[in-house]
mmCIF file of C-alpha atoms in Angstrom:
data_model
loop_
_atom_site.group_PDB
_atom_site.id
_atom_site.type_symbol
_atom_site.label_atom_id
_atom_site.label_comp_id
_atom_site.label_asym_id
_atom_site.label_seq_id
_atom_site.Cartn_x
_atom_site.Cartn_y
_atom_site.Cartn_z
ATOM 1 C CA MET A 6 -77.313 -184.636 57.284
ATOM 2 C CA ARG A 7 -79.521 -186.175 59.985
ATOM 3 C CA ALA A 8 -80.668 -182.667 60.905
ATOM 4 C CA PHE A 9 -81.588 -182.002 57.273
ATOM 5 C CA PHE A 10 -83.755 -185.117 56.974
ATOM 6 C CA LEU A 11 -85.340 -184.331 60.325
ATOM 7 C CA ALA A 12 -86.252 -180.851 59.097
ATOM 8 C CA VAL A 13 -87.743 -182.260 55.893
ATOM 9 C CA SER A 14 -89.754 -184.815 57.833
ATOM 10 C CA LEU A 15 -91.130 -182.168 60.153
ATOM 11 C CA ALA A 16 -92.042 -179.948 57.182
ATOM 12 C CA LEU A 17 -93.894 -182.768 55.467
ATOM 13 C CA ALA A 18 -95.681 -183.664 58.658
ATOM 14 C CA SER A 19 -96.853 -180.116 59.165
ATOM 15 C CA ALA A 20 -97.957 -179.592 55.500
ATOM 16 C CA PRO A 21 -101.721 -179.536 54.984
ATOM 17 C CA ALA A 22 -103.268 -182.676 53.542
ATOM 18 C CA LEU A 23 -104.120 -182.600 49.861
ATOM 19 C CA ALA A 24 -107.680 -181.392 49.300
ATOM 20 C CA ALA A 25 -110.195 -184.099 48.507
ATOM 21 C CA GLU A 26 -111.600 -184.174 45.006
ATOM 22 C CA PRO A 27 -114.782 -182.116 44.721
ATOM 23 C CA ASP A 28 -118.138 -183.855 44.746
ATOM 24 C CA THR A 29 -119.178 -183.059 41.175
ATOM 25 C CA THR A 30 -122.618 -184.597 41.648
ATOM 26 C CA ALA A 31 -123.369 -182.385 44.646
ATOM 27 C CA ILE A 32 -122.090 -179.267 42.842
ATOM 28 C CA LEU A 33 -124.290 -180.070 39.839
ATOM 29 C CA GLU A 34 -127.365 -180.634 41.987
ATOM 30 C CA LYS A 35 -126.842 -177.319 43.767
ATOM 31 C CA ALA A 36 -126.424 -175.564 40.390
ATOM 32 C CA SER A 37 -129.699 -176.987 38.990
ATOM 33 C CA HIS A 38 -132.829 -174.840 39.219
ATOM 34 C CA THR A 39 -136.307 -175.647 37.958
ATOM 35 C CA PHE A 40 -138.587 -173.024 36.462
ATOM 36 C CA ALA A 41 -141.988 -172.757 34.820
ATOM 37 C CA MET A 42 -142.978 -171.365 31.456
ATOM 38 C CA THR A 43 -146.674 -170.485 31.407
ATOM 39 C CA GLY A 44 -148.709 -167.781 29.708
ATOM 40 C CA GLY A 45 -145.645 -166.341 28.010
ATOM 41 C CA GLU A 46 -143.891 -165.767 31.348
ATOM 42 C CA LEU A 47 -140.953 -167.383 33.142
ATOM 43 C CA SER A 48 -141.176 -168.005 36.864
ATOM 44 C CA GLY A 49 -139.519 -170.011 39.610
ATOM 45 C CA PRO A 50 -135.934 -170.393 40.863
ATOM 46 C CA GLY A 51 -134.385 -170.722 37.395
ATOM 47 C CA ALA A 52 -136.090 -167.558 36.167
ATOM 48 C CA ASP A 53 -135.038 -165.716 39.327
ATOM 49 C CA LEU A 54 -131.432 -166.743 38.715
ATOM 50 C CA ILE A 55 -131.530 -165.388 35.145
ATOM 51 C CA LEU A 56 -133.012 -162.111 36.362
ATOM 52 C CA LYS A 57 -130.279 -161.666 38.942
ATOM 53 C CA ALA A 58 -127.470 -162.730 36.591
ATOM 54 C CA THR A 59 -128.578 -160.326 33.848
ATOM 55 C CA ALA A 60 -129.197 -157.290 36.065
ATOM 56 C CA ASP A 61 -125.988 -155.599 34.894
ATOM 57 C CA ALA A 62 -125.718 -157.322 31.521
ATOM 58 C CA GLN A 63 -125.530 -155.355 28.296
ATOM 59 C CA PHE A 64 -126.253 -158.461 26.243
ATOM 60 C CA VAL A 65 -128.186 -161.663 26.866
ATOM 61 C CA LEU A 66 -127.160 -164.428 24.460
ATOM 62 C CA SER A 67 -129.253 -167.497 23.737
ATOM 63 C CA GLY A 68 -127.945 -170.348 21.592
ATOM 64 C CA GLU A 69 -130.288 -173.054 20.346
ATOM 65 C CA ASP A 70 -130.895 -176.043 18.114
ATOM 66 C CA HIS A 71 -133.293 -174.876 15.394
ATOM 67 C CA PHE A 72 -136.854 -175.899 14.438
ATOM 68 C CA ASP A 73 -138.089 -176.810 17.914
ATOM 69 C CA THR A 74 -141.562 -176.014 19.289
ATOM 70 C CA LEU A 75 -140.799 -174.839 22.830
ATOM 71 C CA THR A 76 -137.537 -172.988 22.165
ATOM 72 C CA PRO A 77 -139.136 -169.950 20.435
ATOM 73 C CA GLN A 78 -141.713 -169.783 23.224
ATOM 74 C CA PHE A 79 -138.908 -169.715 25.780
ATOM 75 C CA HIS A 80 -137.177 -166.937 23.856
ATOM 76 C CA THR A 81 -140.321 -164.827 23.756
ATOM 77 C CA ALA A 82 -140.765 -165.210 27.513
ATOM 78 C CA LEU A 83 -137.070 -164.523 28.135
ATOM 79 C CA TYR A 84 -137.131 -161.369 26.030
ATOM 80 C CA ARG A 85 -140.299 -160.155 27.760
ATOM 81 C CA MET A 86 -138.655 -160.678 31.157
ATOM 82 C CA VAL A 87 -135.330 -158.925 30.457
ATOM 83 C CA HIS A 88 -137.064 -156.144 28.524
ATOM 84 C CA ARG A 89 -139.388 -155.413 31.416
ATOM 85 C CA ALA A 90 -136.793 -155.807 34.171
ATOM 86 C CA HIS A 91 -133.612 -154.456 32.578
ATOM 87 C CA GLY A 92 -134.638 -152.296 29.642
ATOM 88 C CA ILE A 93 -133.199 -154.561 26.936
ATOM 89 C CA ASP A 94 -135.100 -153.450 23.833
ATOM 90 C CA ARG A 95 -133.289 -154.905 20.815
ATOM 91 C CA LEU A 96 -133.288 -158.524 19.697
ATOM 92 C CA VAL A 97 -130.537 -159.565 17.287
ATOM 93 C CA VAL A 98 -131.516 -162.579 15.183
ATOM 94 C CA GLU A 99 -129.975 -164.996 12.693
ATOM 95 C CA LEU A 100 -132.043 -163.609 9.825
ATOM 96 C CA ASP A 101 -131.434 -161.733 6.597
ATOM 97 C CA PRO A 102 -131.609 -157.964 7.254
ATOM 98 C CA LEU A 103 -134.007 -157.636 4.306
ATOM 99 C CA ALA A 104 -136.380 -160.013 6.092
ATOM 100 C CA ILE A 105 -136.541 -157.636 9.050
ATOM 101 C CA GLU A 106 -136.704 -154.642 6.733
ATOM 102 C CA GLY A 107 -139.753 -156.259 5.160
ATOM 103 C CA MET A 108 -141.570 -155.993 8.523
ATOM 104 C CA ARG A 109 -141.630 -152.208 8.723
ATOM 105 C CA TRP A 110 -145.325 -151.974 9.439
ATOM 106 C CA LYS A 111 -146.575 -151.127 12.925
ATOM 107 C CA PRO A 112 -147.408 -154.288 14.918
ATOM 108 C CA GLY A 113 -151.119 -154.994 15.066
ATOM 109 C CA PRO A 114 -153.676 -157.810 15.218
ATOM 110 C CA ASP A 115 -152.694 -159.012 11.730
ATOM 111 C CA ASP A 116 -148.939 -158.897 12.367
ATOM 112 C CA LEU A 117 -148.466 -162.668 12.166
ATOM 113 C CA ASP A 118 -150.517 -162.855 8.975
ATOM 114 C CA GLN A 119 -148.329 -160.221 7.312
ATOM 115 C CA ILE A 120 -145.134 -161.996 8.390
ATOM 116 C CA VAL A 121 -146.498 -165.253 6.991
ATOM 117 C CA SER A 122 -147.329 -163.489 3.722
ATOM 118 C CA LEU A 123 -143.740 -162.227 3.478
ATOM 119 C CA ALA A 124 -142.404 -165.726 4.145
ATOM 120 C CA ARG A 125 -144.632 -167.182 1.437
ATOM 121 C CA ARG A 126 -143.602 -164.577 -1.125
ATOM 122 C CA TYR A 127 -139.879 -165.171 -0.530
ATOM 123 C CA PRO A 128 -139.611 -168.725 0.873
ATOM 124 C CA THR A 129 -135.956 -168.456 1.987
ATOM 125 C CA LEU A 130 -135.942 -164.816 3.114
ATOM 126 C CA ILE A 131 -136.944 -165.728 6.687
ATOM 127 C CA GLY A 132 -134.479 -168.555 7.187
ATOM 128 C CA PHE A 133 -136.292 -169.942 10.225
ATOM 129 C CA SER A 134 -139.951 -169.819 9.236
ATOM 130 C CA SER A 135 -141.585 -172.619 11.189
ATOM 131 C CA ASP A 136 -144.903 -171.765 12.845
ATOM 132 C CA PRO A 137 -143.408 -171.112 16.334
ATOM 133 C CA ASP A 138 -140.515 -169.124 14.814
ATOM 134 C CA LEU A 139 -142.868 -166.818 12.882
ATOM 135 C CA LYS A 140 -145.066 -166.383 15.952
ATOM 136 C CA PHE A 141 -141.934 -165.470 17.931
ATOM 137 C CA LEU A 142 -141.223 -162.617 15.485
ATOM 138 C CA ALA A 143 -144.773 -161.281 15.861
ATOM 139 C CA ASP A 144 -144.726 -161.661 19.646
ATOM 140 C CA VAL A 145 -141.464 -159.774 20.262
ATOM 141 C CA ARG A 146 -142.545 -156.983 17.895
ATOM 142 C CA ALA A 147 -145.712 -156.680 19.987
ATOM 143 C CA ILE A 148 -143.606 -156.386 23.152
ATOM 144 C CA SER A 149 -141.366 -153.486 22.112
ATOM 145 C CA GLY A 150 -142.317 -152.304 18.642
ATOM 146 C CA PRO A 151 -141.182 -152.581 15.004
ATOM 147 C CA LYS A 152 -137.587 -151.502 15.732
ATOM 148 C CA THR A 153 -137.021 -154.426 18.112
ATOM 149 C CA LEU A 154 -135.504 -156.866 15.632
ATOM 150 C CA TRP A 155 -132.082 -156.627 14.003
ATOM 151 C CA GLY A 156 -131.208 -159.127 11.262
ATOM 152 C CA ILE A 157 -127.461 -159.565 10.689
ATOM 153 C CA GLU A 158 -127.318 -162.838 8.758
ATOM 154 C CA GLN A 159 -125.936 -163.157 5.231
ATOM 155 C CA ALA A 160 -128.327 -162.721 2.289
ATOM 156 C CA GLN A 161 -130.680 -165.704 2.226
ATOM 157 C CA SER A 162 -133.075 -164.791 -0.567
ATOM 158 C CA PRO A 163 -131.134 -164.050 -3.784
ATOM 159 C CA ALA A 164 -134.430 -163.390 -5.588
ATOM 160 C CA ARG A 165 -135.396 -160.620 -3.156
ATOM 161 C CA TYR A 166 -132.066 -158.863 -3.712
ATOM 162 C CA LEU A 167 -132.022 -159.277 -7.469
ATOM 163 C CA GLU A 168 -135.619 -158.094 -7.951
ATOM 164 C CA GLU A 169 -134.725 -154.757 -6.419
ATOM 165 C CA LEU A 170 -131.436 -154.593 -8.294
ATOM 166 C CA VAL A 171 -133.306 -154.991 -11.590
ATOM 167 C CA ARG A 172 -135.207 -151.802 -10.730
ATOM 168 C CA LEU A 173 -131.993 -150.011 -9.725
ATOM 169 C CA ALA A 174 -129.949 -151.050 -12.769
ATOM 170 C CA PRO A 175 -128.212 -148.018 -14.362
ATOM 171 C CA ASN A 176 -128.681 -149.188 -17.973
ATOM 172 C CA GLN A 177 -130.284 -151.853 -20.137
ATOM 173 C CA LYS A 178 -127.154 -154.050 -20.337
ATOM 174 C CA VAL A 179 -126.775 -154.206 -16.560
ATOM 175 C CA ARG A 180 -130.527 -154.781 -16.197
ATOM 176 C CA ALA A 181 -130.350 -157.739 -18.593
ATOM 177 C CA ASP A 182 -127.413 -159.241 -16.677
ATOM 178 C CA THR A 183 -129.327 -158.819 -13.418
ATOM 179 C CA GLU A 184 -132.438 -160.435 -14.876
ATOM 180 C CA SER A 185 -130.338 -163.368 -16.067
ATOM 181 C CA LEU A 186 -129.157 -163.979 -12.511
ATOM 182 C CA LEU A 187 -132.698 -163.520 -11.229
ATOM 183 C CA SER A 188 -133.866 -166.318 -13.539
ATOM 184 C CA ILE A 189 -131.538 -168.655 -11.623
ATOM 185 C CA ALA A 190 -132.677 -167.443 -8.203
ATOM 186 C CA ARG A 191 -136.444 -167.386 -8.749
ATOM 187 C CA PRO A 192 -136.961 -171.175 -8.972
ATOM 188 C CA ILE A 193 -135.752 -171.514 -5.379
ATOM 189 C CA ALA A 194 -139.130 -172.395 -3.916
ATOM 190 C CA GLY A 195 -138.114 -173.206 -0.377
ATOM 191 C CA LEU A 196 -135.382 -174.064 2.069
ATOM 192 C CA ALA A 197 -134.933 -177.490 0.491
ATOM 193 C CA ASP A 198 -134.032 -175.804 -2.808
ATOM 194 C CA MET A 199 -131.239 -173.645 -1.402
ATOM 195 C CA GLY A 200 -128.803 -176.439 -2.139
ATOM 196 C CA LYS A 201 -129.279 -175.760 -5.846
ATOM 197 C CA TYR A 202 -128.104 -172.171 -5.393
ATOM 198 C CA VAL A 203 -125.271 -173.173 -3.074
ATOM 199 C CA SER A 204 -123.980 -175.724 -5.579
ATOM 200 C CA GLN A 205 -123.733 -172.980 -8.212
ATOM 201 C CA ALA A 206 -122.208 -170.418 -5.844
ATOM 202 C CA PRO A 207 -118.583 -170.687 -7.068
ATOM 203 C CA THR A 208 -119.707 -169.834 -10.628
ATOM 204 C CA LEU A 209 -122.318 -167.277 -9.588
ATOM 205 C CA LEU A 210 -119.814 -165.424 -7.416
ATOM 206 C CA GLY A 211 -117.799 -164.340 -10.439
ATOM 207 C CA ARG A 212 -120.937 -163.162 -12.214
ATOM 208 C CA LEU A 213 -122.042 -161.150 -9.188
ATOM 209 C CA GLU A 214 -118.640 -159.514 -8.817
ATOM 210 C CA THR A 215 -118.760 -158.522 -12.484
ATOM 211 C CA LEU A 216 -122.305 -157.220 -12.015
ATOM 212 C CA LYS A 217 -121.179 -155.121 -9.055
ATOM 213 C CA GLU A 218 -118.338 -153.667 -11.098
ATOM 214 C CA ASN A 219 -120.668 -152.820 -13.988
ATOM 215 C CA PHE A 220 -123.255 -151.244 -11.680
ATOM 216 C CA GLN A 221 -120.692 -148.655 -10.519
ATOM 217 C CA ALA A 222 -122.911 -147.980 -7.516
ATOM 218 C CA PRO A 223 -121.665 -145.257 -5.133
ATOM 219 C CA ALA A 224 -120.306 -146.621 -1.858
ATOM 220 C CA GLY A 225 -123.052 -146.894 0.730
ATOM 221 C CA SER A 226 -125.851 -146.516 -1.814
ATOM 222 C CA ARG A 227 -128.799 -148.902 -1.771
ATOM 223 C CA ALA A 228 -127.485 -150.746 -4.838
ATOM 224 C CA ASP A 229 -124.043 -151.051 -3.262
ATOM 225 C CA VAL A 230 -125.517 -152.470 -0.038
ATOM 226 C CA LEU A 231 -127.554 -155.052 -1.960
ATOM 227 C CA LEU A 232 -124.723 -156.056 -4.284
ATOM 228 C CA THR A 233 -122.169 -156.306 -1.467
ATOM 229 C CA GLY A 234 -124.497 -158.367 0.712
ATOM 230 C CA LEU A 235 -125.456 -160.753 -2.071
ATOM 231 C CA ALA A 236 -121.871 -161.206 -3.292
ATOM 232 C CA LYS A 237 -120.572 -161.835 0.241
ATOM 233 C CA SER A 238 -123.315 -164.368 0.914
ATOM 234 C CA THR A 239 -122.535 -166.158 -2.338
ATOM 235 C CA GLU A 240 -118.851 -166.190 -1.375
ATOM 236 C CA ILE A 241 -119.754 -167.834 1.935
ATOM 237 C CA TYR A 242 -121.921 -170.409 0.169
ATOM 238 C CA SER A 243 -119.107 -171.020 -2.338
ATOM 239 C CA TYR A 244 -116.783 -172.211 0.431
ATOM 240 C CA TYR A 245 -119.368 -174.808 1.409
ATOM 241 C CA ALA A 246 -119.764 -176.003 -2.187
ATOM 242 C CA ARG A 247 -116.008 -176.087 -2.785
ATOM 243 C CA ALA A 248 -115.405 -177.971 0.466
ATOM 244 C CA ASP A 249 -118.107 -180.455 -0.504
ATOM 245 C CA ALA A 250 -116.140 -181.051 -3.702
ATOM 246 C CA GLY A 251 -112.998 -181.816 -1.693
ATOM 247 C CA GLU A 252 -111.231 -178.455 -1.559
ATOM 248 C CA PRO A 253 -109.911 -177.582 1.961
ATOM 249 C CA VAL A 254 -111.818 -174.308 2.362
ATOM 250 C CA GLY A 255 -114.672 -175.360 4.653
ATOM 251 C CA LEU A 256 -113.270 -173.330 7.545
ATOM 252 C CA TYR A 257 -114.031 -170.107 5.678
ATOM 253 C CA ASN A 258 -117.709 -170.974 5.493
ATOM 254 C CA ASN A 259 -117.619 -170.419 9.252
ATOM 255 C CA THR A 260 -115.019 -167.699 9.783
ATOM 256 C CA VAL A 261 -116.051 -165.443 6.882
ATOM 257 C CA ARG A 262 -119.700 -165.782 7.870
ATOM 258 C CA GLU A 263 -118.952 -164.817 11.479
ATOM 259 C CA ASP A 264 -116.910 -161.851 10.258
ATOM 260 C CA TRP A 265 -119.836 -160.682 8.116
ATOM 261 C CA MET A 266 -122.272 -160.932 11.026
ATOM 262 C CA LYS A 267 -119.909 -159.026 13.308
ATOM 263 C CA ARG A 268 -119.513 -156.201 10.811
ATOM 264 C CA SER A 269 -123.269 -156.065 10.205
ATOM 265 C CA PHE A 270 -123.974 -155.943 13.931
ATOM 266 C CA LEU A 271 -121.340 -153.309 14.691
ATOM 267 C CA ALA A 272 -122.599 -151.010 11.927
ATOM 268 C CA ARG A 273 -126.134 -151.118 13.331
ATOM 269 C CA TYR A 274 -124.985 -151.012 16.953
ATOM 270 C CA SER A 275 -122.725 -147.999 16.419
ATOM 271 C CA ALA A 276 -125.342 -146.013 14.529
ATOM 272 C CA GLU A 277 -128.156 -146.621 17.030
ATOM 273 C CA SER A 278 -125.911 -146.134 20.078
ATOM 274 C CA ARG A 279 -124.782 -142.760 18.731
ATOM 275 C CA LYS A 280 -128.371 -141.769 18.067
ATOM 276 C CA ARG A 281 -129.455 -142.842 21.548
ATOM 277 C CA GLY A 282 -126.424 -141.362 23.278
ATOM 278 C CA ALA A 283 -125.828 -144.602 25.188
ATOM 279 C CA PRO A 284 -124.790 -148.180 24.336
ATOM 280 C CA ILE A 285 -127.642 -150.331 23.069
ATOM 281 C CA LYS A 286 -128.678 -153.259 25.263
ATOM 282 C CA ALA A 287 -129.770 -156.330 23.310
ATOM 283 C CA MET A 288 -130.689 -159.985 23.427
ATOM 284 C CA PHE A 289 -129.301 -162.371 20.797
ATOM 285 C CA ARG A 290 -131.063 -165.479 19.482
ATOM 286 C CA PHE A 291 -128.853 -167.672 17.262
ATOM 287 C CA GLY A 292 -127.789 -171.232 16.724
ATOM 288 C CA ALA A 293 -125.664 -172.326 19.675
ATOM 289 C CA ASN A 294 -122.479 -172.475 17.582
ATOM 290 C CA HIS A 295 -122.637 -168.675 17.146
ATOM 291 C CA MET A 296 -123.058 -167.846 20.835
ATOM 292 C CA TYR A 297 -119.867 -169.177 22.416
ATOM 293 C CA HIS A 298 -117.622 -166.934 24.462
ATOM 294 C CA GLY A 299 -114.255 -167.807 22.974
ATOM 295 C CA LYS A 300 -113.615 -170.004 19.953
ATOM 296 C CA ASN A 301 -116.544 -172.180 18.914
ATOM 297 C CA PRO A 302 -116.408 -175.873 17.906
ATOM 298 C CA THR A 303 -116.060 -174.963 14.205
ATOM 299 C CA GLN A 304 -112.898 -172.968 14.920
ATOM 300 C CA ALA A 305 -114.280 -169.437 14.596
ATOM 301 C CA PHE A 306 -114.485 -166.615 17.117
ATOM 302 C CA PRO A 307 -118.222 -166.032 16.724
ATOM 303 C CA ILE A 308 -120.575 -163.084 17.051
ATOM 304 C CA GLY A 309 -121.289 -164.251 20.611
ATOM 305 C CA ASN A 310 -117.656 -163.779 21.558
ATOM 306 C CA LEU A 311 -117.738 -160.250 20.157
ATOM 307 C CA ALA A 312 -120.794 -159.469 22.296
ATOM 308 C CA HIS A 313 -119.031 -160.677 25.448
ATOM 309 C CA GLU A 314 -115.927 -158.620 24.734
ATOM 310 C CA LEU A 315 -117.883 -155.513 23.686
ATOM 311 C CA ALA A 316 -119.851 -155.639 26.936
ATOM 312 C CA ILE A 317 -116.568 -155.765 28.867
ATOM 313 C CA VAL A 318 -115.304 -152.717 26.950
ATOM 314 C CA ASN A 319 -118.435 -150.897 28.091
ATOM 315 C CA GLY A 320 -117.980 -151.897 31.727
ATOM 316 C CA LYS A 321 -120.779 -154.474 31.570
ATOM 317 C CA HIS A 322 -120.962 -158.191 30.868
ATOM 318 C CA ALA A 323 -122.871 -160.626 28.662
ATOM 319 C CA TYR A 324 -124.804 -163.649 29.881
ATOM 320 C CA GLY A 325 -125.031 -166.739 27.671
ATOM 321 C CA LEU A 326 -127.631 -169.530 27.663
ATOM 322 C CA TYR A 327 -127.359 -172.864 25.824
ATOM 323 C CA ILE A 328 -130.885 -174.090 25.032
ATOM 324 C CA LEU A 329 -131.824 -177.741 24.531
ATOM 325 C CA GLY A 330 -135.416 -178.432 23.484
ATOM 326 C CA LEU A 331 -136.017 -182.127 24.156
ATOM 327 C CA GLY A 332 -138.548 -184.267 22.321
ATOM 328 C CA GLY A 333 -138.256 -183.009 18.767
ATOM 329 C CA TYR A 334 -135.111 -183.221 16.676
ATOM 330 C CA THR A 335 -133.115 -183.508 19.905
ATOM 331 C CA GLN A 336 -133.964 -186.517 22.047
ATOM 332 C CA TRP A 337 -132.635 -187.105 25.543
ATOM 333 C CA GLY A 338 -131.037 -190.392 24.519
ATOM 334 C CA ASP A 339 -129.283 -188.742 21.581
ATOM 335 C CA LEU A 340 -127.359 -186.164 23.609
ATOM 336 C CA PRO A 341 -123.611 -186.689 23.243
ATOM 337 C CA SER A 342 -121.844 -188.647 25.942
ATOM 338 C CA TRP A 343 -119.406 -185.801 26.588
ATOM 339 C CA MET A 344 -122.303 -183.618 27.773
ATOM 340 C CA LYS A 345 -123.672 -186.140 30.287
ATOM 341 C CA PRO A 346 -121.488 -185.163 33.309
ATOM 342 C CA ILE A 347 -123.201 -181.745 33.517
ATOM 343 C CA LEU A 348 -126.738 -183.054 33.002
ATOM 344 C CA PRO A 349 -129.115 -184.730 35.457
ATOM 345 C CA ALA A 350 -129.049 -188.520 35.587
ATOM 346 C CA SER A 351 -132.441 -188.739 33.906
ATOM 347 C CA GLN A 352 -134.488 -186.455 31.687
ATOM 348 C CA PRO A 353 -136.224 -183.765 33.762
ATOM 349 C CA THR A 354 -139.992 -183.528 33.697
ATOM 350 C CA ALA A 355 -140.048 -179.735 34.030
ATOM 351 C CA PRO A 356 -137.881 -176.975 32.548
ATOM 352 C CA LEU A 357 -134.487 -176.884 34.214
ATOM 353 C CA LEU A 358 -131.631 -174.360 34.280
ATOM 354 C CA ILE A 359 -128.124 -175.593 35.086
ATOM 355 C CA ASP A 360 -125.854 -172.764 36.218
ATOM 356 C CA LEU A 361 -122.431 -173.482 34.698
ATOM 357 C CA ARG A 362 -120.561 -170.790 36.595
ATOM 358 C CA PRO A 363 -120.035 -172.847 39.797
ATOM 359 C CA LEU A 364 -118.719 -175.694 37.618
ATOM 360 C CA ARG A 365 -115.908 -173.683 36.035
ATOM 361 C CA PRO A 366 -113.321 -173.875 38.846
ATOM 362 C CA VAL A 367 -113.694 -177.668 38.863
ATOM 363 C CA ALA A 368 -114.305 -178.178 35.125
ATOM 364 C CA ARG A 369 -111.387 -180.598 34.843
ATOM 365 C CA TYR A 370 -113.112 -183.017 37.225
ATOM 366 C CA TYR A 371 -116.173 -183.122 34.965
ATOM 367 C CA ALA A 372 -113.958 -183.477 31.893
ATOM 368 C CA ARG A 373 -112.245 -186.520 33.408
ATOM 369 C CA GLN A 374 -115.575 -188.343 33.270
ATOM 370 C CA VAL A 375 -115.599 -188.465 29.447
ATOM 371 C CA ALA A 376 -113.302 -189.844 26.760
ATOM 372 C CA GLU A 377 -110.056 -187.899 26.500
ATOM 373 C CA ALA A 378 -110.720 -186.995 22.862
ATOM 374 C CA ASP A 379 -114.030 -185.335 23.830
ATOM 375 C CA ARG A 380 -112.922 -183.383 26.882
ATOM 376 C CA TRP A 381 -112.355 -180.166 24.961
ATOM 377 C CA GLU A 382 -116.029 -180.038 23.971
ATOM 378 C CA LEU A 383 -117.208 -180.227 27.554
ATOM 379 C CA ARG A 384 -114.647 -177.680 28.751
ATOM 380 C CA ASP A 385 -115.567 -175.277 25.930
ATOM 381 C CA LEU A 386 -119.271 -175.547 26.783
ATOM 382 C CA ILE A 387 -118.685 -174.884 30.484
ATOM 383 C CA GLN A 388 -116.452 -171.899 29.745
ATOM 384 C CA GLY A 389 -118.390 -170.648 26.710
ATOM 385 C CA PHE A 390 -121.861 -170.399 28.277
ATOM 386 C CA ASP A 391 -123.188 -169.368 31.664
ATOM 387 C CA ALA A 392 -126.072 -171.818 31.848
ATOM 388 C CA VAL A 393 -127.731 -174.745 30.079
ATOM 389 C CA VAL A 394 -131.514 -174.697 29.768
ATOM 390 C CA LEU A 395 -133.412 -177.972 29.295
ATOM 391 C CA LEU A 396 -136.937 -177.787 27.852
ATOM 392 C CA PRO A 397 -138.497 -181.270 28.093
ATOM 393 C CA ASN A 398 -141.699 -182.406 26.375
ATOM 394 C CA SER A 399 -141.061 -180.401 23.233
ATOM 395 C CA SER A 400 -141.596 -181.519 19.636
ATOM 396 C CA LYS A 401 -140.563 -180.768 16.072
ATOM 397 C CA ALA A 402 -141.849 -177.393 14.931
ATOM 398 C CA SER A 403 -144.884 -177.367 12.638
ATOM 399 C CA TRP A 404 -144.871 -175.583 9.247
ATOM 400 C CA SER A 405 -148.570 -175.205 8.485
ATOM 401 C CA LEU A 406 -148.537 -171.391 8.195
ATOM 402 C CA THR A 407 -146.266 -171.295 5.155
ATOM 403 C CA GLY A 408 -146.958 -174.753 3.793
ATOM 404 C CA GLN A 409 -143.240 -175.504 3.686
ATOM 405 C CA PRO A 410 -142.325 -179.159 4.249
ATOM 406 C CA GLN A 411 -140.986 -179.990 7.697
ATOM 407 C CA PRO A 412 -137.169 -180.272 7.514
#
């Protein structure tokens, strides 16, 4: 027995000491890289890191908070950089496909004016129609042409869909039913009015399904595409309205919407990849909730996750950025406490990229610095994105081009 305890003692004495906890502050500092954004170009250590990290990427994903001034400018510069360096020539956006279809003209000096005219004619068709967002659309079209943009969002302008369906109606009865629905959609004069349509969505959904049945449009026809898109969008809105009334269906507002965007993307991706004879390389610009790798905070596996997995299937990878424009709707002091362990101690004065990849092996040590109930959010951010980008000195986006009120 004495020999046994002696052996155990010797083993313990010879065992290596437990590793010291990592210095999370030092790791964060080393992972932080400043960059500059001037003249529509990115430069500096942060930009160099993005260039290197995306060299073999099929997709570059950028998730944002909407209606910020500097964020669209960053996205234009980012797209210009990865297009020039890596041949990425498609930009997938959180917009109605009919909005992009409405920009078929060849980019020219009046491109922005024509986009503004489209936004004024159908106030909800371009869901993000602030001045910097509209300029972003014109700028990226100027970089790589009219086929650059892909819109895969649900239908956002019922009036635009129904106007065309009136012209496509197979008989007078169906035309009258379509015009009746159009009379409900036409008064939607802006983004603030969309709530009126959403509140009626549960009732309108049944009418649209009946309209689709009465149309008897051949599968894949223009009428079928419009009717299917409008009905699916109304279904998605109906979950929001029903949840607002107390019914436990809010989850489907997220999961069904993500499913629709995935199907819309894959249809376009498959067709263009076959035509090209090679997989399409694209950048995505969406709200941050849609760009997670893995399950997002609203319990859906989003379009961003699909992009990551599709890139892996093709022997590539996707690179995801989480963008925070600071100074507008998002203020430094308003950032959630759970995010603070991976941010600098004070607001940066210049654009800053924080590389999350070195933080992943020690993510639990960052998570321990926040309330236990919030740790999952920090872990999901570290694992779901490759970098956080901070854009200080921003502001709320202006809306002078369309005359829409600022949200």
